[in-house]
CSV table of C-alpha atoms and ligand atoms in Angstrom, one decimal:
chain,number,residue,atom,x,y,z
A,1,UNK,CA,116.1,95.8,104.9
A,2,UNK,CA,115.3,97.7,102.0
A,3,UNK,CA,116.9,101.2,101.4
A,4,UNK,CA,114.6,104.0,103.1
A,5,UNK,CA,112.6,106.0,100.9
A,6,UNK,CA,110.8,109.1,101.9
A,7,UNK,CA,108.0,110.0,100.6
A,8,UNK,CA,106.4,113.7,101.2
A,9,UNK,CA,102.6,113.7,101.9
A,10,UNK,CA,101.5,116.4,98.8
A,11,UNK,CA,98.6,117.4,101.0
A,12,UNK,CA,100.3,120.1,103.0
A,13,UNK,CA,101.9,121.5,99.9
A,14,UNK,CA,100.5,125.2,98.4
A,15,UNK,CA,97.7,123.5,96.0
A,16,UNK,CA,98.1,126.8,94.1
A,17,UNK,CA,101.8,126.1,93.1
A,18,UNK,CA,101.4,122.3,92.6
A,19,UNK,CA,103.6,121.1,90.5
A,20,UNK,CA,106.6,123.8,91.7
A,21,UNK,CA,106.5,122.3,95.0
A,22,UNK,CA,106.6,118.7,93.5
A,23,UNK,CA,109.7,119.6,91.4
A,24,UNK,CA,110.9,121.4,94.5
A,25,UNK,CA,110.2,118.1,97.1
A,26,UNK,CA,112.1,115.8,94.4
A,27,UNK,CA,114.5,117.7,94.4
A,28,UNK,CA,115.2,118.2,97.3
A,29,UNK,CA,115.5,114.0,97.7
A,30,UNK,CA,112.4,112.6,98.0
A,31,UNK,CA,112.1,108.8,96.6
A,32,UNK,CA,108.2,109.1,96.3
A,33,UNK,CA,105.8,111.5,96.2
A,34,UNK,CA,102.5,110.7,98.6
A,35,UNK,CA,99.3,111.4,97.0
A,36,UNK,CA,96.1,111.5,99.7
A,37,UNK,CA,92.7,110.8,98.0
A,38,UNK,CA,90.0,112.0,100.4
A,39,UNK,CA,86.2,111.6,99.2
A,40,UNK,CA,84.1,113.5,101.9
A,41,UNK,CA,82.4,109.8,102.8
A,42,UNK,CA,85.4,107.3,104.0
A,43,UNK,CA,87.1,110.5,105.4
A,44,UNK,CA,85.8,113.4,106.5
A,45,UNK,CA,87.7,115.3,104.1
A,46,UNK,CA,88.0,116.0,100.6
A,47,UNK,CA,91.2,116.5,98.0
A,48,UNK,CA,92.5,115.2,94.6
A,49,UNK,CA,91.8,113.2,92.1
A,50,UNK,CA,93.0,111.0,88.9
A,51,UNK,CA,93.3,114.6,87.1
A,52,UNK,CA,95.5,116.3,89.3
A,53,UNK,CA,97.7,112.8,89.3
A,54,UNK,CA,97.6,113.0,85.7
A,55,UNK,CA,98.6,116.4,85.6
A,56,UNK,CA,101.5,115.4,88.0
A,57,UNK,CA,102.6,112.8,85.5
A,58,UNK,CA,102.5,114.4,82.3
A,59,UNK,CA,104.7,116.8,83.9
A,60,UNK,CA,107.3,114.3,83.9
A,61,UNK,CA,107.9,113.8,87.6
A,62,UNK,CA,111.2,112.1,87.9
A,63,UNK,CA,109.7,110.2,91.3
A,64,UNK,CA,107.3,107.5,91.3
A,65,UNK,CA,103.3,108.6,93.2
A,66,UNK,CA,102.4,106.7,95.8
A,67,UNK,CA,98.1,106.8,95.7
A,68,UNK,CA,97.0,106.9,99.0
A,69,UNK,CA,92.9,106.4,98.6
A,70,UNK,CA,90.6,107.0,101.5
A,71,UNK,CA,87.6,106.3,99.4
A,72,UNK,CA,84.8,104.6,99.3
A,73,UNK,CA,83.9,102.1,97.0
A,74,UNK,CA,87.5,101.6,95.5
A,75,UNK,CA,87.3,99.8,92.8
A,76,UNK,CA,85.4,102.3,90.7
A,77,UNK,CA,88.5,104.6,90.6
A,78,UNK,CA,91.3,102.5,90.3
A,79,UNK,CA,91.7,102.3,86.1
A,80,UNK,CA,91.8,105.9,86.4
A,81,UNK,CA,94.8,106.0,88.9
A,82,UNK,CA,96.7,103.5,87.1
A,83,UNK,CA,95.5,105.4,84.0
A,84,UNK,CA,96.9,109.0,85.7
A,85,UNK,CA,100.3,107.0,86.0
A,86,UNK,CA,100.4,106.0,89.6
A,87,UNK,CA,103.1,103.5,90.7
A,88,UNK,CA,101.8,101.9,94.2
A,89,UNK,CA,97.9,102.1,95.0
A,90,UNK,CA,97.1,101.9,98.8
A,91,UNK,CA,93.2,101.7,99.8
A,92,UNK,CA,91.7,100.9,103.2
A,93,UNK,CA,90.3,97.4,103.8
A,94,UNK,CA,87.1,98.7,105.6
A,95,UNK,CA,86.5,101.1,102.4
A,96,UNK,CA,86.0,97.8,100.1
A,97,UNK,CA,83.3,95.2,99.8
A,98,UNK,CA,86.1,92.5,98.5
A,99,UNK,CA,89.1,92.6,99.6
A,100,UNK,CA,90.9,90.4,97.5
A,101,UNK,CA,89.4,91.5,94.0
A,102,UNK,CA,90.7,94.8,94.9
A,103,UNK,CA,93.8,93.3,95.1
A,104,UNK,CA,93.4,92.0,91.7
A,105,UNK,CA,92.2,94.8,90.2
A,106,UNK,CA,95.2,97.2,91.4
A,107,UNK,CA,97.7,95.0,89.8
A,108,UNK,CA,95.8,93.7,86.4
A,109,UNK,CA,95.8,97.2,85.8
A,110,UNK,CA,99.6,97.1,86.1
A,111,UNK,CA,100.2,99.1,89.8
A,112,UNK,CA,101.7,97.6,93.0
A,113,UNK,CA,98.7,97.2,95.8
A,114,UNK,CA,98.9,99.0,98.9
A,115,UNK,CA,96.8,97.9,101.9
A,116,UNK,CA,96.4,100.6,104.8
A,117,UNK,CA,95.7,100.1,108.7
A,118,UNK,CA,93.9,102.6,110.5
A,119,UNK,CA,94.9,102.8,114.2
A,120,UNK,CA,92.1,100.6,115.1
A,121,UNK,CA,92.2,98.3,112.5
A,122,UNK,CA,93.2,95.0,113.4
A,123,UNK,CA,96.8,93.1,111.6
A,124,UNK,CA,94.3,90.3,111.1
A,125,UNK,CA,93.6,91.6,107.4
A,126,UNK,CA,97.0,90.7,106.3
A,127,UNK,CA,96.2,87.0,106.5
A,128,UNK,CA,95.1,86.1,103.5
A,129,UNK,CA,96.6,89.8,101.5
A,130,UNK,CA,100.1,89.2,102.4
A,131,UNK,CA,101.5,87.7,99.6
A,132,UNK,CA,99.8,89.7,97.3
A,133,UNK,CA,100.7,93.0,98.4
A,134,UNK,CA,104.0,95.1,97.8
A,135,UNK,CA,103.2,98.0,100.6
A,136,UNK,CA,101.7,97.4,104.1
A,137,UNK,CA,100.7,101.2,105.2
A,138,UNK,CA,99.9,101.7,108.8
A,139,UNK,CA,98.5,105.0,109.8
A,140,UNK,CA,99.9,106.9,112.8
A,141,UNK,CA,96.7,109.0,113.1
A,142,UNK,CA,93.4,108.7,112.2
A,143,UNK,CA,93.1,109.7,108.5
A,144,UNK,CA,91.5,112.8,107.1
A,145,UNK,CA,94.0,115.8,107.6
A,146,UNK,CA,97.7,116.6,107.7
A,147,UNK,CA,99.2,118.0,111.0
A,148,UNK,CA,97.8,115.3,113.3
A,149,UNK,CA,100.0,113.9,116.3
A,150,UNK,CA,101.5,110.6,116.0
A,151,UNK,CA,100.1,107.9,117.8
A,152,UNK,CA,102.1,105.3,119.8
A,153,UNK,CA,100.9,102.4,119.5
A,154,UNK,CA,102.0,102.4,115.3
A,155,UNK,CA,105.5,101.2,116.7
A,156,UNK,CA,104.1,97.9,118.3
A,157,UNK,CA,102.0,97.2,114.9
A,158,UNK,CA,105.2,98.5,112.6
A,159,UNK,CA,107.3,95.6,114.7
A,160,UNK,CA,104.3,93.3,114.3
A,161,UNK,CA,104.1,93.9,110.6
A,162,UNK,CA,108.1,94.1,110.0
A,163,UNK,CA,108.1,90.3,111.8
A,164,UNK,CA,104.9,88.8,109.3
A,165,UNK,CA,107.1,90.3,106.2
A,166,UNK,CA,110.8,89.1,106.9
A,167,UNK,CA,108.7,85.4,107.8
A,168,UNK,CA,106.9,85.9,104.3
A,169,UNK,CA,110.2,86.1,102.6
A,170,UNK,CA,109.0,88.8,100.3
A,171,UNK,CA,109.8,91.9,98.8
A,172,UNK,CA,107.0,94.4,100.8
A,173,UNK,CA,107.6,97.9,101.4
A,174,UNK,CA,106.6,99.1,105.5
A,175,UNK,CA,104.6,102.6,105.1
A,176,UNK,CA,104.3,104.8,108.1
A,177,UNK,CA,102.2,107.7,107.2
A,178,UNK,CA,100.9,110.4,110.3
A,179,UNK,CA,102.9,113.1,112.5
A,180,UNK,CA,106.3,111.8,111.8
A,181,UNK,CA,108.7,114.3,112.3
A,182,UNK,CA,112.2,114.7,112.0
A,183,UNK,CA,112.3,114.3,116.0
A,184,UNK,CA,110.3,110.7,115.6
A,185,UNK,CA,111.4,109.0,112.7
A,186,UNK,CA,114.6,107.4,114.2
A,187,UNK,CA,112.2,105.5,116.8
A,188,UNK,CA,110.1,104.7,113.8
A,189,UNK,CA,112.4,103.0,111.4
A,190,UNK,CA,113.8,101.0,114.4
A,191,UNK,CA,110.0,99.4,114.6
A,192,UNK,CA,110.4,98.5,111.2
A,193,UNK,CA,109.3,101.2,109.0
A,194,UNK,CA,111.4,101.5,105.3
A,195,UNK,CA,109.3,104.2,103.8
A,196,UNK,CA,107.9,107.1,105.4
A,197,UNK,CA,105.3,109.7,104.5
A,198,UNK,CA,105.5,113.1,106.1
A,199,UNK,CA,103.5,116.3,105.1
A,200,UNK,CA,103.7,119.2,107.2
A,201,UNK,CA,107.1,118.3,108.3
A,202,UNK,CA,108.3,118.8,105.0
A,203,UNK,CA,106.4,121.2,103.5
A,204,UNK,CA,106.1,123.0,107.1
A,205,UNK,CA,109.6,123.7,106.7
A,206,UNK,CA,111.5,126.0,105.0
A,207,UNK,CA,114.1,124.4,103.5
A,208,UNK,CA,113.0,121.0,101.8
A,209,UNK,CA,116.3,119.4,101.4
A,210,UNK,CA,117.7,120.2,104.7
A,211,UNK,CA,114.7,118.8,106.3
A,212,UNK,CA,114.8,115.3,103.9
A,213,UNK,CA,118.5,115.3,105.3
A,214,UNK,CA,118.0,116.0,108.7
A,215,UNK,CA,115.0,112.6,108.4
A,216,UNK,CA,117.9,110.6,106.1
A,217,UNK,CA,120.4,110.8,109.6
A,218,UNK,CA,117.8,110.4,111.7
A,219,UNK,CA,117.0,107.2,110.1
A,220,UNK,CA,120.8,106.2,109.5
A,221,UNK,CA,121.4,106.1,113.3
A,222,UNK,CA,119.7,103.3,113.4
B,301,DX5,C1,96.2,111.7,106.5
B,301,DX5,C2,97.2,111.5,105.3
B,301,DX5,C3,98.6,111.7,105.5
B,301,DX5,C4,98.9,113.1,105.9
B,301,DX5,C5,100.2,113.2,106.7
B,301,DX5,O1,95.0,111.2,106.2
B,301,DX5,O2,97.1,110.1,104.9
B,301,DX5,O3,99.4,111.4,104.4
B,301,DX5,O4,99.0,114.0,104.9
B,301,DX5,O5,100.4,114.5,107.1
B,301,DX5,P1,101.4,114.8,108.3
B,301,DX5,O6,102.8,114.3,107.9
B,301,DX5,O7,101.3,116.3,108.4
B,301,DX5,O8,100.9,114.1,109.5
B,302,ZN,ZN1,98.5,109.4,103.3
């Protein structure tokens, strides 16, 4: 399995001091930094945009940002992500009239595609998406704030989803992204997860690094 990566939810950091508690969060070891999109219409919520990822990236982030969008439509905004300098682009099959030109779209303009799961949205969308996607993100709450408690039944669809990718032979990162804690990631990457997004664990906490390191042995336990 590929080499975890953790990947600190920006959403739970002080928006005032932005790009300090980037630098600080990379620093401390993260592999990615998690970027949640909200619009006030998919979710009932409402955050950042292509500027502030811009802003992130022209600051030289030494870490890759992993767009999570929970917007509706999708394809409107994608240029401007891949534009801002995002790496991976994740969006919500329910939040998209065409799956597949999504899909497309996300990678013609040169970022790897993302598709997320709600907790009640069915595996069945990876049918035909599968080989075309280089992240699977299942969500461990319902989407739309930070702090939520994890929900169960994400480790029956992470072992699900960890099965579909060994059989497709490819190279797809396994997203978790909801309430995982430093207490609940060992049980998570044993479903399957490799790459885990975590917001108020990490940014809840007052020392970064120690946290990231406490998740790292967590995971290593195996
Ligand atoms: C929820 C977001 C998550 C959230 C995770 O809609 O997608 O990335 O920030 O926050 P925690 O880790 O606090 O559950
Ligand atoms: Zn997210």
């Amino acid at each position: 399995m590929a080499a975890p990566w953790i990947a600190p939810s920006i959403l739970s950091a002080d928006f005032a001091r932005l790009g300090e508690e980037v630098d600080a969060v990379i620093g401390a070891g993260a592999d990615l930094v998690h970027f949640d999109v909200m619009d006030n219409h998919y979710v009932p919520n409402l955050t950042i945009g292509p500027l502030v990822c811009e802003a992130l990236h022209r600051r030289g982030i030494k870490a890759a940002i992993d767009a999570h969008l929970m917007v509706r439509p999708v394809d409107r905004i994608v240029p401007d992500f891949a534009r801002a300098g995002a790496t991976y682009i994740t969006f919500h099959p329910e939040a998209t009239e065409h799956i597949d030109r999504t899909i497309e779209l996300i990678r013609e303009h040169g970022c790897r595609p993302g598709l997320a799961f709600n907790p009640a949205t069915p595996l069945d969308y990876l049918d035909y998406t599968l080989e075309k996607l280089d992240l699977v993100l299942i969500m461990s709450v319902n989407p739309g704030f930070g702090g939520q408690r994890f929900i169960p039944s994400a480790l029956g669809k992470l072992e699900h989803v960890r099965r579909r990718i060994q059989a497709s032979g490819r190279d797809v990162r396994l997203e978790i992204d909801g309430g995982v804690k430093v207490d609940n990631i060992q049980a998570i990457a044993r479903a399957g997860a490799d790459t885990f997004v975590a917001g108020s664990a990490i940014f809840g906490s007052p020392d970064y690094a120690a946290t990231i390191r406490a998740m790292r042995e967590q995971i290593a336990r195996g």
